[in-house]
Every structure is written in C-alpha cells, then in structure tokens.
mmCIF file with all atom_site columns, C-alpha atoms and ligand atoms in Angstrom:
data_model
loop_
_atom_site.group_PDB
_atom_site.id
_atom_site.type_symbol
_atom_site.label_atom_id
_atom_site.label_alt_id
_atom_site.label_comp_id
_atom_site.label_asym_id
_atom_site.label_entity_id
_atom_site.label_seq_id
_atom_site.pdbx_PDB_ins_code
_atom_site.Cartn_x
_atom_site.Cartn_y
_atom_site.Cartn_z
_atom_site.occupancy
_atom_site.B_iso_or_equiv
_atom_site.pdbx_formal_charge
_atom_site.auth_seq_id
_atom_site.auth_comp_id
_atom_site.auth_asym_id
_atom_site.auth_atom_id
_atom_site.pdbx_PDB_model_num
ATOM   1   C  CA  . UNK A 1 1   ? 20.207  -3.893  19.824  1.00 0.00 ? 1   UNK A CA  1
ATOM   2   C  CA  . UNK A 1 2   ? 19.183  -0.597  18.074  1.00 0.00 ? 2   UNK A CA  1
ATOM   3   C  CA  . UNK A 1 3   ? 15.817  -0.296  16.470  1.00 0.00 ? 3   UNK A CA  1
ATOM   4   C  CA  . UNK A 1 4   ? 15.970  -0.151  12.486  1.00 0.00 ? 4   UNK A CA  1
ATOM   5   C  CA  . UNK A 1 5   ? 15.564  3.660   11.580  1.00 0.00 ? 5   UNK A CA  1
ATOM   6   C  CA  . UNK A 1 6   ? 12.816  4.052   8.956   1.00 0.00 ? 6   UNK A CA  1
ATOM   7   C  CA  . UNK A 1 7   ? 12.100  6.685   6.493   1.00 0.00 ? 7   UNK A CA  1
ATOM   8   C  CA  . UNK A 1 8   ? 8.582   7.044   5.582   1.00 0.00 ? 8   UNK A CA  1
ATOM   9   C  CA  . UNK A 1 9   ? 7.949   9.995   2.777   1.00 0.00 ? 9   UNK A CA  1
ATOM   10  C  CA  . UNK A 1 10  ? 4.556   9.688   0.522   1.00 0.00 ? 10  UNK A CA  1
ATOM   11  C  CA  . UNK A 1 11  ? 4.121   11.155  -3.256  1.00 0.00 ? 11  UNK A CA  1
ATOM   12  C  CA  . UNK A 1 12  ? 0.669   11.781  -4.188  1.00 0.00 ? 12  UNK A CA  1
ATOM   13  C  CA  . UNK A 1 13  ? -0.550  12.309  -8.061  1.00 0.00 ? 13  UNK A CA  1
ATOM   14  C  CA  . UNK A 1 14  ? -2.923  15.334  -8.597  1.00 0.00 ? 14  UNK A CA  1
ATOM   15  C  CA  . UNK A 1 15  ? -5.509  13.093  -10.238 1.00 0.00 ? 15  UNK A CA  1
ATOM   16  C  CA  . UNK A 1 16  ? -6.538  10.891  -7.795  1.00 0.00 ? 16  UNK A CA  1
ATOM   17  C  CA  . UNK A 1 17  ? -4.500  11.933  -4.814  1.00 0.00 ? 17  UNK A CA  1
ATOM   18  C  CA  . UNK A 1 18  ? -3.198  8.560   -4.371  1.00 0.00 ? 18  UNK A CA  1
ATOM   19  C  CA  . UNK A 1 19  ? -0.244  7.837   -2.508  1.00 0.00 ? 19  UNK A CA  1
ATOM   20  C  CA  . UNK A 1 20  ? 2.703   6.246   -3.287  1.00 0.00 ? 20  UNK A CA  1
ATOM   21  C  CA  . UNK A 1 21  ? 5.072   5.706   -0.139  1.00 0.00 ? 21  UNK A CA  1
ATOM   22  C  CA  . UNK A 1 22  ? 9.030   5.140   -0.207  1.00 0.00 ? 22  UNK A CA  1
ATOM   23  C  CA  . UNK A 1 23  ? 10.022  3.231   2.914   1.00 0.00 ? 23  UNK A CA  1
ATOM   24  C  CA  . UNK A 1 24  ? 13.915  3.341   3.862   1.00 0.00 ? 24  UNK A CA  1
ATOM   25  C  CA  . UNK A 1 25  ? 16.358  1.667   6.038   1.00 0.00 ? 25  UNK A CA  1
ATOM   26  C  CA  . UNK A 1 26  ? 18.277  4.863   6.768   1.00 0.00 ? 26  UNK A CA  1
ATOM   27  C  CA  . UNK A 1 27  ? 21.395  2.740   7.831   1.00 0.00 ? 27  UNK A CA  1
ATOM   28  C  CA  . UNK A 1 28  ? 21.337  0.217   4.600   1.00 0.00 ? 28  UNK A CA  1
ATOM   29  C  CA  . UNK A 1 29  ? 19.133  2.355   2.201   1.00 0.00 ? 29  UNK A CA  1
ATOM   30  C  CA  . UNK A 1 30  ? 17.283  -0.746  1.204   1.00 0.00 ? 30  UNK A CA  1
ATOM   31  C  CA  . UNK A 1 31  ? 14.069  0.363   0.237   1.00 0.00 ? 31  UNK A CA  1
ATOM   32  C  CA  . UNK A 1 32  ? 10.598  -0.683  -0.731  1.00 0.00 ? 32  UNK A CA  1
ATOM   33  C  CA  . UNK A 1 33  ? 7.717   1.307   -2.505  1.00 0.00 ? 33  UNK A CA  1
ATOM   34  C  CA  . UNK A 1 34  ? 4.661   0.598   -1.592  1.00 0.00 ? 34  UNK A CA  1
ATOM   35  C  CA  . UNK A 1 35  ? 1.659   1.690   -4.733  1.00 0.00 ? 35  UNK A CA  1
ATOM   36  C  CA  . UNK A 1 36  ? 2.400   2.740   -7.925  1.00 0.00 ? 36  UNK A CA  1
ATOM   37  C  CA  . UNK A 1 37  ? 0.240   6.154   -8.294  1.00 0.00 ? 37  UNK A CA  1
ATOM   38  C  CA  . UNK A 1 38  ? -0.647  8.247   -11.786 1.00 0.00 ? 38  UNK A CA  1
ATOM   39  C  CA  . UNK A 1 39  ? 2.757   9.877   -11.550 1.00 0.00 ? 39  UNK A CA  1
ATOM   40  C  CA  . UNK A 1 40  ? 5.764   7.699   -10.726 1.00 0.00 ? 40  UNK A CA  1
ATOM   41  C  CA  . UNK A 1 41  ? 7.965   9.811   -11.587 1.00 0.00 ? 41  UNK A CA  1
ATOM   42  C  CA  . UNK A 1 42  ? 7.736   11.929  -8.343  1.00 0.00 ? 42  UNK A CA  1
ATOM   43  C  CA  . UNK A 1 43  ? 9.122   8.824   -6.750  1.00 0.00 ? 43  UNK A CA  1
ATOM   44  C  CA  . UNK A 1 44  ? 11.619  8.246   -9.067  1.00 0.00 ? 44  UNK A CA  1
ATOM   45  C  CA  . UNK A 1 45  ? 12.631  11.487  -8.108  1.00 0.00 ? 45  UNK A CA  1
ATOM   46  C  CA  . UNK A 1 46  ? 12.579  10.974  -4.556  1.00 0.00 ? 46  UNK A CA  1
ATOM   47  C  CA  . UNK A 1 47  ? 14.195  7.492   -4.681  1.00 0.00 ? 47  UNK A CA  1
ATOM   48  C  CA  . UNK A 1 48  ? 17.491  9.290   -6.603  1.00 0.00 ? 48  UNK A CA  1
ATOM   49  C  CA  . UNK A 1 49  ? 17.505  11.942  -4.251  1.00 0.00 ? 49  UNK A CA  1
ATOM   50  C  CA  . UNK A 1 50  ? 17.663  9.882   -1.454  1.00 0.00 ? 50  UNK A CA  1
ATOM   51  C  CA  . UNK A 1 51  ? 20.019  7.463   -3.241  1.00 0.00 ? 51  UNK A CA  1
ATOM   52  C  CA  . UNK A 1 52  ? 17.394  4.464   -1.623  1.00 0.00 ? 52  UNK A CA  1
ATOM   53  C  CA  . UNK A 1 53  ? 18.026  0.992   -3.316  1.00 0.00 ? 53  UNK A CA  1
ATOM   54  C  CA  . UNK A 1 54  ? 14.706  -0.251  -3.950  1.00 0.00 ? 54  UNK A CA  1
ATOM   55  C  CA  . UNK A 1 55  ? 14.128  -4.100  -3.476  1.00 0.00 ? 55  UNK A CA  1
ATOM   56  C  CA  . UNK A 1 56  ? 10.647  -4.369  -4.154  1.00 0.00 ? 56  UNK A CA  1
ATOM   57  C  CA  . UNK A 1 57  ? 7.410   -2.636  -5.103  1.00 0.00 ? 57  UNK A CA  1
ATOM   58  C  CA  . UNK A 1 58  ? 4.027   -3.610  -2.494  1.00 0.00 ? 58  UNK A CA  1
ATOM   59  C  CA  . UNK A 1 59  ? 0.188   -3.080  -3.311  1.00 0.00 ? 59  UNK A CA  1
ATOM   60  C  CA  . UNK A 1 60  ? -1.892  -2.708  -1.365  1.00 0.00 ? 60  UNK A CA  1
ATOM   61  C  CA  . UNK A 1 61  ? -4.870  -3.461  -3.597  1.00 0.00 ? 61  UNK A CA  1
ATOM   62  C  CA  . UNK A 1 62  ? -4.811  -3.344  -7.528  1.00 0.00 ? 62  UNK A CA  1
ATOM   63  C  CA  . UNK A 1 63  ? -6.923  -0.319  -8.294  1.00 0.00 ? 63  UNK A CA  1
ATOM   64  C  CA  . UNK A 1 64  ? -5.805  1.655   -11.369 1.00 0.00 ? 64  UNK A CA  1
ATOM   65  C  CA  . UNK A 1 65  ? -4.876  4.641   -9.545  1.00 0.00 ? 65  UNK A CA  1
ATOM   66  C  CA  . UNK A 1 66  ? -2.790  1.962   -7.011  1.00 0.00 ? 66  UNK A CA  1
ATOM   67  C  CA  . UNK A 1 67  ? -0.852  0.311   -9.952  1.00 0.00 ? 67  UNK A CA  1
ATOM   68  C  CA  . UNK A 1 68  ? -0.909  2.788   -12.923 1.00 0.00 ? 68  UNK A CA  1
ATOM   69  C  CA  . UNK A 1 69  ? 2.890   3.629   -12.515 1.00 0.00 ? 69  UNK A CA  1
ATOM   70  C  CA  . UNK A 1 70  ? 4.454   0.316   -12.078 1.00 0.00 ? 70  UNK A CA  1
ATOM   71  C  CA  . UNK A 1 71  ? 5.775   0.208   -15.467 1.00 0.00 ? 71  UNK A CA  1
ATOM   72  C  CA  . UNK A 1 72  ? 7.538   2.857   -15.085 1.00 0.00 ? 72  UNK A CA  1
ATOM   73  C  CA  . UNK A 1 73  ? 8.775   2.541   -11.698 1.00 0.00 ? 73  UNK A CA  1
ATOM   74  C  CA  . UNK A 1 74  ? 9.987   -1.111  -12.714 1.00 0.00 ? 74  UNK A CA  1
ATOM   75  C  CA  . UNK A 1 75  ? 11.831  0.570   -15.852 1.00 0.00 ? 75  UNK A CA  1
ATOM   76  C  CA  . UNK A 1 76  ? 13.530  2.539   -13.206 1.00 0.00 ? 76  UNK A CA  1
ATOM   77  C  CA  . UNK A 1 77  ? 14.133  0.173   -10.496 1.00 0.00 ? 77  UNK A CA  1
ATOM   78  C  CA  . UNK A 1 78  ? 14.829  -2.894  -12.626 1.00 0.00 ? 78  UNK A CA  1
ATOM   79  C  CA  . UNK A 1 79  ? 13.107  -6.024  -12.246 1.00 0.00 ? 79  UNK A CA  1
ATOM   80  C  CA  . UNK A 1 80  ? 12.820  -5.906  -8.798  1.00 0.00 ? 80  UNK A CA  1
ATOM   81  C  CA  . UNK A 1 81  ? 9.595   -8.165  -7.670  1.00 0.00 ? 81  UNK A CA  1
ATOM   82  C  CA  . UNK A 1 82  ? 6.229   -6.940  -7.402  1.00 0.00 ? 82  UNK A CA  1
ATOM   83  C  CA  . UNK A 1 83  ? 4.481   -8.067  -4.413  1.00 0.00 ? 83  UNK A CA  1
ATOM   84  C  CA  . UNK A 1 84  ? 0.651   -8.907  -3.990  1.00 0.00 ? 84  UNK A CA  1
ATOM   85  C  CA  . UNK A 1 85  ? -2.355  -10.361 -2.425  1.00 0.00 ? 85  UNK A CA  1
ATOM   86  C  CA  . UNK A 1 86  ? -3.151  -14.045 -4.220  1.00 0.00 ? 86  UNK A CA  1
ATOM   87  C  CA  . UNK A 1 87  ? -6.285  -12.596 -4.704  1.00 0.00 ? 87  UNK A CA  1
ATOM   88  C  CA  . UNK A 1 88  ? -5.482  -10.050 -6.910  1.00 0.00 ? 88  UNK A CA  1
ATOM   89  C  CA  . UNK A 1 89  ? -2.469  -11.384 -8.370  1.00 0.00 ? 89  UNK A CA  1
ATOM   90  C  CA  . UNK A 1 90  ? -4.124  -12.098 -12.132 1.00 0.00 ? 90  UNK A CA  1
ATOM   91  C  CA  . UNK A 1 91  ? -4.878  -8.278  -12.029 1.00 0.00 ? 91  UNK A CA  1
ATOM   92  C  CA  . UNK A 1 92  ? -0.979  -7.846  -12.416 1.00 0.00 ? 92  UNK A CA  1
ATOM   93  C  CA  . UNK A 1 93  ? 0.544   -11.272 -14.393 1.00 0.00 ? 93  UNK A CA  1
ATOM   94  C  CA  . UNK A 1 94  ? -2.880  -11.353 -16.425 1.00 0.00 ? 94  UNK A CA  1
ATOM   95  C  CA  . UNK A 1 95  ? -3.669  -7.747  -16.811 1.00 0.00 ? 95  UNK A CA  1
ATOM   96  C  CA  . UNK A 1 96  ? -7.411  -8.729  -15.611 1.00 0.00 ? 96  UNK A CA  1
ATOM   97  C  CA  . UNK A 1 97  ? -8.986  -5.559  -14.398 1.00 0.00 ? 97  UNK A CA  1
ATOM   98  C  CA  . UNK A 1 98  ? -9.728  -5.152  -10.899 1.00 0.00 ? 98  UNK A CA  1
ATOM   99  C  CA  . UNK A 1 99  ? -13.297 -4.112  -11.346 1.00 0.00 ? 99  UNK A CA  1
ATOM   100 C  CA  . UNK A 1 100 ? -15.924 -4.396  -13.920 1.00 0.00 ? 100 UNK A CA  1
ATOM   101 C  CA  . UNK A 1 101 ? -17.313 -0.854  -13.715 1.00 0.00 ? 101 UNK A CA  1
ATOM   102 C  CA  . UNK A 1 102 ? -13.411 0.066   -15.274 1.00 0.00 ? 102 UNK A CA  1
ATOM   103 C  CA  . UNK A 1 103 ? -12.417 -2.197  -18.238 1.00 0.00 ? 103 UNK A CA  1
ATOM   104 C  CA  . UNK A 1 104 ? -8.799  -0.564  -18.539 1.00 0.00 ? 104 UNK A CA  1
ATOM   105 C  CA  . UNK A 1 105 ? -6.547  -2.551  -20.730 1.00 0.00 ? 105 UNK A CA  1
ATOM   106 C  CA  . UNK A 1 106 ? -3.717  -3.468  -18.323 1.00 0.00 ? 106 UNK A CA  1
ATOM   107 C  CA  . UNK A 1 107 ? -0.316  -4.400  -18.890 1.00 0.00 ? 107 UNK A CA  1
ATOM   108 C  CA  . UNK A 1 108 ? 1.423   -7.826  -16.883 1.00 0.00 ? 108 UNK A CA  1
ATOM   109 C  CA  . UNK A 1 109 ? 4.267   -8.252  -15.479 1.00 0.00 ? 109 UNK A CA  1
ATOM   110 C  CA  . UNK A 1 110 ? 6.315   -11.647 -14.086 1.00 0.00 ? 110 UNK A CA  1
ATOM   111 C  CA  . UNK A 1 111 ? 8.387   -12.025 -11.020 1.00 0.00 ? 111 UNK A CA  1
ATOM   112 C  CA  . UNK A 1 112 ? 5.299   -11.183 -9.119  1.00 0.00 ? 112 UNK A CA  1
ATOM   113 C  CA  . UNK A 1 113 ? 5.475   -12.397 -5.441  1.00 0.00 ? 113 UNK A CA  1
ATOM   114 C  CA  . UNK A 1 114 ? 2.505   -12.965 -2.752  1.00 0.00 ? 114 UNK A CA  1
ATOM   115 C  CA  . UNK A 1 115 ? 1.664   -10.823 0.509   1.00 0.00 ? 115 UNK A CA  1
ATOM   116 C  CA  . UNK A 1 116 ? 0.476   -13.718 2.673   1.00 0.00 ? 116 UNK A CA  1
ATOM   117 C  CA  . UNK A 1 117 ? -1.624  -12.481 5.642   1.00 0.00 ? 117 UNK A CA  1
ATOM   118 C  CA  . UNK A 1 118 ? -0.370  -13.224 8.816   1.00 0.00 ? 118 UNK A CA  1
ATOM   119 C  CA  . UNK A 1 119 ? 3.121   -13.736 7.409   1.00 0.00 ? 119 UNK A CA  1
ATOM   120 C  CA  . UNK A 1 120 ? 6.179   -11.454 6.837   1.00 0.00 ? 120 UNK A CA  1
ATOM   121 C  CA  . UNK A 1 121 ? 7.642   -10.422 3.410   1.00 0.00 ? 121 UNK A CA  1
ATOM   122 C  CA  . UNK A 1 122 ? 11.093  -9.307  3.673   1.00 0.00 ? 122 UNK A CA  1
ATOM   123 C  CA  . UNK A 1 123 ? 12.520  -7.274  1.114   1.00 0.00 ? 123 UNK A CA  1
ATOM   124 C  CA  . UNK A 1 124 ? 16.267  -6.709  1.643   1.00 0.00 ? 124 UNK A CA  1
ATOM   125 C  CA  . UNK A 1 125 ? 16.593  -5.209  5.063   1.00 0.00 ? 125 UNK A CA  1
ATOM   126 C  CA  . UNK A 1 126 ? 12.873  -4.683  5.604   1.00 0.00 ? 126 UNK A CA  1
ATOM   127 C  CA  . UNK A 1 127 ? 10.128  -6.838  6.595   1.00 0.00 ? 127 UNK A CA  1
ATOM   128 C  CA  . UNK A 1 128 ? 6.206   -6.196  6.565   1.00 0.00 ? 128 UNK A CA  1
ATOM   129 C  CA  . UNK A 1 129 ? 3.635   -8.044  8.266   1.00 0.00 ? 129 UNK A CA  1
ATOM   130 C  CA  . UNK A 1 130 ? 0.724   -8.903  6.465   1.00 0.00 ? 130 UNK A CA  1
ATOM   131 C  CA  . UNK A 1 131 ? -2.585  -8.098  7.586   1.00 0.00 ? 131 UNK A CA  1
ATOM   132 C  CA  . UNK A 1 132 ? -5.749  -8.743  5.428   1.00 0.00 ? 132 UNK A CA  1
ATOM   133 C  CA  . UNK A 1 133 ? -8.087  -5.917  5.444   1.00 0.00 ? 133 UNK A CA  1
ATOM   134 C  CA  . UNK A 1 134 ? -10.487 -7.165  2.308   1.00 0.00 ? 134 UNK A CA  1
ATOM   135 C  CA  . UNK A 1 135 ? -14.094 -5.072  1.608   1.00 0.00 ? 135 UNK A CA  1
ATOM   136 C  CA  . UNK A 1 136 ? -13.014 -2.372  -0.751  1.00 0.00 ? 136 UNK A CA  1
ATOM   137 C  CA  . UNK A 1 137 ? -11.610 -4.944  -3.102  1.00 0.00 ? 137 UNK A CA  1
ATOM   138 C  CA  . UNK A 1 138 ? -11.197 -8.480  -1.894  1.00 0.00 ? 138 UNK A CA  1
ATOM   139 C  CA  . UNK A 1 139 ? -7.199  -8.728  -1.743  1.00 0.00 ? 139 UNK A CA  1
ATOM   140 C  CA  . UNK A 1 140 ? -6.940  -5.502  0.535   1.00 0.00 ? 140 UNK A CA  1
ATOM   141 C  CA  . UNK A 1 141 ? -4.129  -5.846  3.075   1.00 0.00 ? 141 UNK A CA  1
ATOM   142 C  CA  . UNK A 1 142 ? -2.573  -3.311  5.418   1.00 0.00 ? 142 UNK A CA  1
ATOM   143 C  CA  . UNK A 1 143 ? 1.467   -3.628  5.379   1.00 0.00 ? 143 UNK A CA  1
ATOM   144 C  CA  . UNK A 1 144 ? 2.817   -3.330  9.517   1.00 0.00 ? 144 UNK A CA  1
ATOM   145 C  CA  . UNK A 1 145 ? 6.665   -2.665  9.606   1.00 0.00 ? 145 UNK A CA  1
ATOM   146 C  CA  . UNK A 1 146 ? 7.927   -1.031  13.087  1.00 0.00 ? 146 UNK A CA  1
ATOM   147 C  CA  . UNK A 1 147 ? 5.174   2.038   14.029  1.00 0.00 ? 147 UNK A CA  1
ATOM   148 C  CA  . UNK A 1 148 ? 3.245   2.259   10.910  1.00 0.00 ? 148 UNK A CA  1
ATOM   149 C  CA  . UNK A 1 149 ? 0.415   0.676   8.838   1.00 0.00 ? 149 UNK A CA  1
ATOM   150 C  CA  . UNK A 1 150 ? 0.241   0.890   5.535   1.00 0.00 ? 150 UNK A CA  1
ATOM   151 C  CA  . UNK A 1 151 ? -3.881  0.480   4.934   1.00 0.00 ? 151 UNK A CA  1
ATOM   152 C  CA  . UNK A 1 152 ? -3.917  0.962   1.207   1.00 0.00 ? 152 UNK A CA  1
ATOM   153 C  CA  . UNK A 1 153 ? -7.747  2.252   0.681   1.00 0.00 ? 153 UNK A CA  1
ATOM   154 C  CA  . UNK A 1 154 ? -9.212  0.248   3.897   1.00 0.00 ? 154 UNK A CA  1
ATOM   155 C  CA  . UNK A 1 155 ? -8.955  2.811   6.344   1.00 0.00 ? 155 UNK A CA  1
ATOM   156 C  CA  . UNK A 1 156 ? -8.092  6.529   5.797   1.00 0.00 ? 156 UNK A CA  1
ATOM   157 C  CA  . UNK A 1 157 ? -8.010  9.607   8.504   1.00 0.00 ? 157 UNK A CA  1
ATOM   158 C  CA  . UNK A 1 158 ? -11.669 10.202  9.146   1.00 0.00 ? 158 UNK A CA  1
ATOM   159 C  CA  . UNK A 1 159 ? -12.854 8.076   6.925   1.00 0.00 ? 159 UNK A CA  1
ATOM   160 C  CA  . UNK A 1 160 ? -13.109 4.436   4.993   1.00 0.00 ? 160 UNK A CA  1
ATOM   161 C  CA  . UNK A 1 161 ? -12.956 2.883   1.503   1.00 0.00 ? 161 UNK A CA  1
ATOM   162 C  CA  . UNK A 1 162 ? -15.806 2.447   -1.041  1.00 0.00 ? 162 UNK A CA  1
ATOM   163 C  CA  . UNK A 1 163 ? -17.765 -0.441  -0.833  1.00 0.00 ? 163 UNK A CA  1
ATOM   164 C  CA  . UNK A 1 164 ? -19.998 0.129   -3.338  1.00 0.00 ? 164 UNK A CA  1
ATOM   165 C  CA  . UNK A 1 165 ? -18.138 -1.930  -5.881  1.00 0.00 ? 165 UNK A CA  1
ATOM   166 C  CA  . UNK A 1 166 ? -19.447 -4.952  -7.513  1.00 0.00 ? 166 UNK A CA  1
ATOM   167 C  CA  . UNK A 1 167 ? -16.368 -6.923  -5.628  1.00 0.00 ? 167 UNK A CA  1
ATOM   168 C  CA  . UNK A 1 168 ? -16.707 -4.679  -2.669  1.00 0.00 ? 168 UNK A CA  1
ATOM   169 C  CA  . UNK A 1 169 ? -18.304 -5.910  0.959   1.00 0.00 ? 169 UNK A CA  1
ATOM   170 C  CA  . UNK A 1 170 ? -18.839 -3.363  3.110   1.00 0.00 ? 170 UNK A CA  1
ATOM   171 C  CA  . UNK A 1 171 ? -19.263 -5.355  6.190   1.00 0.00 ? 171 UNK A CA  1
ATOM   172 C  CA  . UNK A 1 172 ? -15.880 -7.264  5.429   1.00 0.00 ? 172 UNK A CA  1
ATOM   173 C  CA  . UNK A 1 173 ? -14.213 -3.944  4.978   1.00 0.00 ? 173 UNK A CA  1
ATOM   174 C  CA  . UNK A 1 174 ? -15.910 -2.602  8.915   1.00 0.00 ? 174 UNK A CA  1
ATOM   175 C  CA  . UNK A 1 175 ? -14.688 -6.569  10.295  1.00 0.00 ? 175 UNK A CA  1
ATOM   176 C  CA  . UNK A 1 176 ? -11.052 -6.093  8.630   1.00 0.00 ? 176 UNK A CA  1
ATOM   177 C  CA  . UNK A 1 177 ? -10.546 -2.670  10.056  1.00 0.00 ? 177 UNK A CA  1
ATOM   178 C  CA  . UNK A 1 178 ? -11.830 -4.030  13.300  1.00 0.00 ? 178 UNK A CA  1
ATOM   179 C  CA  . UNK A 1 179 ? -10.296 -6.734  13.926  1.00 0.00 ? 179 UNK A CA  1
ATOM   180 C  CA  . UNK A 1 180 ? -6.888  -6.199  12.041  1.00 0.00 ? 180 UNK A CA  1
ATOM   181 C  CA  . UNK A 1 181 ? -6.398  -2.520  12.446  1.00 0.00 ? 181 UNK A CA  1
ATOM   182 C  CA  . UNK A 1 182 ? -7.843  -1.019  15.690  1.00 0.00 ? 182 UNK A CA  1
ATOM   183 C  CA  . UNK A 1 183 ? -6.220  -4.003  17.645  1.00 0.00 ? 183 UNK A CA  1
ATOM   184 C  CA  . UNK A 1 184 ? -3.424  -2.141  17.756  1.00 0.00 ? 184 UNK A CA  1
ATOM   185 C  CA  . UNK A 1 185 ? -2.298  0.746   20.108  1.00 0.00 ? 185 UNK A CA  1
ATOM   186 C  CA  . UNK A 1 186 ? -3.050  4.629   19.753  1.00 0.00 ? 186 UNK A CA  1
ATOM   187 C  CA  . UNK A 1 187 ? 0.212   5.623   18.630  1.00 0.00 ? 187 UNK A CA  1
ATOM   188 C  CA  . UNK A 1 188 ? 0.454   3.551   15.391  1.00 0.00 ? 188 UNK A CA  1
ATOM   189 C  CA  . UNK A 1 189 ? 1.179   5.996   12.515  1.00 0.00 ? 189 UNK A CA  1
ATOM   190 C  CA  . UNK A 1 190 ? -1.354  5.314   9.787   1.00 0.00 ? 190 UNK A CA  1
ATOM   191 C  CA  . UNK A 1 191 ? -0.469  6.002   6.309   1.00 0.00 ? 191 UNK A CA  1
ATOM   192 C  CA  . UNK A 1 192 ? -3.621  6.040   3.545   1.00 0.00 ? 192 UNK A CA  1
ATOM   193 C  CA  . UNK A 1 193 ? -3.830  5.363   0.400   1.00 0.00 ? 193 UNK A CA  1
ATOM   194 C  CA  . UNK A 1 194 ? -5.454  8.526   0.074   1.00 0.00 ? 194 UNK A CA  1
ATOM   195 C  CA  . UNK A 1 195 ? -4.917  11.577  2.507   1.00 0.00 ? 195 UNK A CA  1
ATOM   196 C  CA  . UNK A 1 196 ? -3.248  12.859  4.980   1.00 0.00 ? 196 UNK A CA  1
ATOM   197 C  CA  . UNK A 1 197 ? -1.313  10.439  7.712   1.00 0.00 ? 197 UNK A CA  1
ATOM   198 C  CA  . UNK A 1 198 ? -3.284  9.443   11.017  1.00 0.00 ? 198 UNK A CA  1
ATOM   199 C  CA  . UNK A 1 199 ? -3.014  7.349   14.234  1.00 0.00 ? 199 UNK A CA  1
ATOM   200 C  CA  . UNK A 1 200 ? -4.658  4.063   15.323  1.00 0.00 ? 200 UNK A CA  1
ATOM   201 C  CA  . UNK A 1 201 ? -5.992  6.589   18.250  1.00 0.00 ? 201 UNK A CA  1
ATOM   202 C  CA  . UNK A 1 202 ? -7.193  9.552   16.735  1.00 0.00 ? 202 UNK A CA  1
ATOM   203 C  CA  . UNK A 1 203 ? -9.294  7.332   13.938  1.00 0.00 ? 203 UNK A CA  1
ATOM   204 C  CA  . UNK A 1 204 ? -10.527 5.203   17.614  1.00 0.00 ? 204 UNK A CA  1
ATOM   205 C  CA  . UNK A 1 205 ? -11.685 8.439   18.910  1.00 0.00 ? 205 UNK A CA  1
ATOM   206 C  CA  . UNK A 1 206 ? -12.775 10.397  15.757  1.00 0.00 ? 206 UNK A CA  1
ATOM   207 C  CA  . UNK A 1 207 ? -13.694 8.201   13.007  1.00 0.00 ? 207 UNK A CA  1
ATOM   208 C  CA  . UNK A 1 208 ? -17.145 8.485   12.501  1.00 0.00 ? 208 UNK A CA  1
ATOM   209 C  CA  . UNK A 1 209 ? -17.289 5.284   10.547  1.00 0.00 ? 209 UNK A CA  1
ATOM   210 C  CA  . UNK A 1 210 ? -16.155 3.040   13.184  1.00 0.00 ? 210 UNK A CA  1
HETATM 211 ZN ZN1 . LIG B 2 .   ? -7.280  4.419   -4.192  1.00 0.00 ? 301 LIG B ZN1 1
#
C-alpha cells in the first residue's frame, strides 16, 4: 500500500497575514481548504490552477480574519459543506460573532458539518483527525492528516495565540498545546494560522512559550 501523496500550499491576505491552506490528494485531486482568509480569491486562484476538486471548507476557529472569505470561496466551490467545532458552530449558521470586543455583522450559511475531537472527518479522499486545542477561542482544534497539523491560531512557530479575549483561557490554550500537540514526534510539519510553517521539534526546542 502506497501512502496518499498530499499537497500542502498556504495563501496568506496582506491584512492580517492569515492563512488559508489548500490540501490535495495529488492522485484524486480531492481537496479541502482549510480557513477562509481576507482574500479568497488567491485560493480560488490556486484551486483552478491546480485543477483541485474541493469537497469541503475546515476552520479552525471562527475569527473574522479565519472566515471572512467563505462566501466567496463557497460561490466558487459550490455548496460544498463547511466544517466546524460545535462550539462555534452558531458563529457560522447564526452569524453570532465570535467575540464581543468585534461586533461584525456576519453572514450564515447551512450545510454546516461538525469537527468532533478525537474523531475523523473525511472529505472525499481525505480524512483529518480532530484534535481540540481550545484557549484562544473555545472551539480551537488542530486538523492531523498524514505529517502535518493544522493548529489554526493555537500554536504558531515561536510563538502562541492571544488569550486575552473575553472567551479566551490562557491556561486551556498552554494544556491543549501540551497535551494535544507536543505529544507528537519532532518531525510533524506544523502549519499556522499565522506565519511561517514549523515542526513539532523545533517549537519543543525553541518555543519560548512552552
Ligand atoms: Zn487569526
């Protein structure tokens, strides 16, 4: 048996830097994207180029700069589902804002699906394991599929998410990371929210926060 061949590329908006990631079977082209950053159309882009088939769109968390594009990336990809922690799930079908301190006016969407921590959503050829890394906003999770971790604003290369939040908990975020992230071995490929891409063994050794 051959192992699935991934493609991992990231698109990151200039406001916030956020990261949107296209994952790809490179033998099916099924394809997931996981966030929805400030300018979707750079995935678009990418998507066509690549001539991916996307089957679903994952977030991480439900911060503005995390879900700002998923209109139009749905108006692109058709009504593929939208997949999220139960936790934050009224952020996208209600168009509740995440946090108080921002008081956006949010659009909803339907055929919304839930990342269930410790079980695996499977989006055409691919399949994530869910991981709940809560603290920078209580439905945080980290997506595993093969090599890599997708930590959404938990854990980035040198550094960690804000907790100072009203529905942040800083010591939730440190236990997450802990016990859900740095569990695993050095040479998992960590891909931020925010930033440039890391290892489970280089944030071990360097992280100052850990
Ligand atoms: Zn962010």
């Amino acid at each position: 048996m051959s192992e699935q061949r991934l493609h991992v590329e990231a698109t990151a908006d200039r406001q916030f830097g956020t990261n949107s990631y296209l994952v790809e079977d490179e033998e099916t082209h099924d394809a997931v994207v996981i966030d929805a950053n400030l300018e979707p159309e750079l995935m678009v882009d990418l998507v066509r180029r690549r001539g991916a088939g996307v089957r679903a769109i994952l977030l991480t968390h439900t911060d503005i700069d995390h879900i700002a594009g998923l209109a139009q990336l749905r108006k692109a990809f058709g009504d593929v589902p939208i997949a999220v922690h139960d936790s934050e799930r009224h952020v996208i079908t209600e168009g509740v804002p995440l946090r108080r301190e921002f008081p956006n006016a949010l659009p909803t969407f339907d055929n919304v699906d839930a990342l269930v921590p410790g079980e695996t959503y499977t989006a055409g050829s691919l399949s994530f394991h869910v991981l709940h890394t809560p603290g920078h906003s209580p439905g945080g999770v980290t997506l595993r599929i093969a090599n890599a971790l997708f930590t959404g604003d938990a854990l980035f290369a040198g550094s960690i998410g804000r907790s100072d939040f009203s529905n942040s908990d800083g010591g939730a975020l440190i236990e997450g990371i802990r016990q859900q992230l740095m569990v695993h071995p050095d040479d998992l490929l960590v891909f931020s929210g925010h930033g440039p891409v890391s290892t489970i063994g280089q944030e071990r050794r360097y992280n100052p926060f850990l």
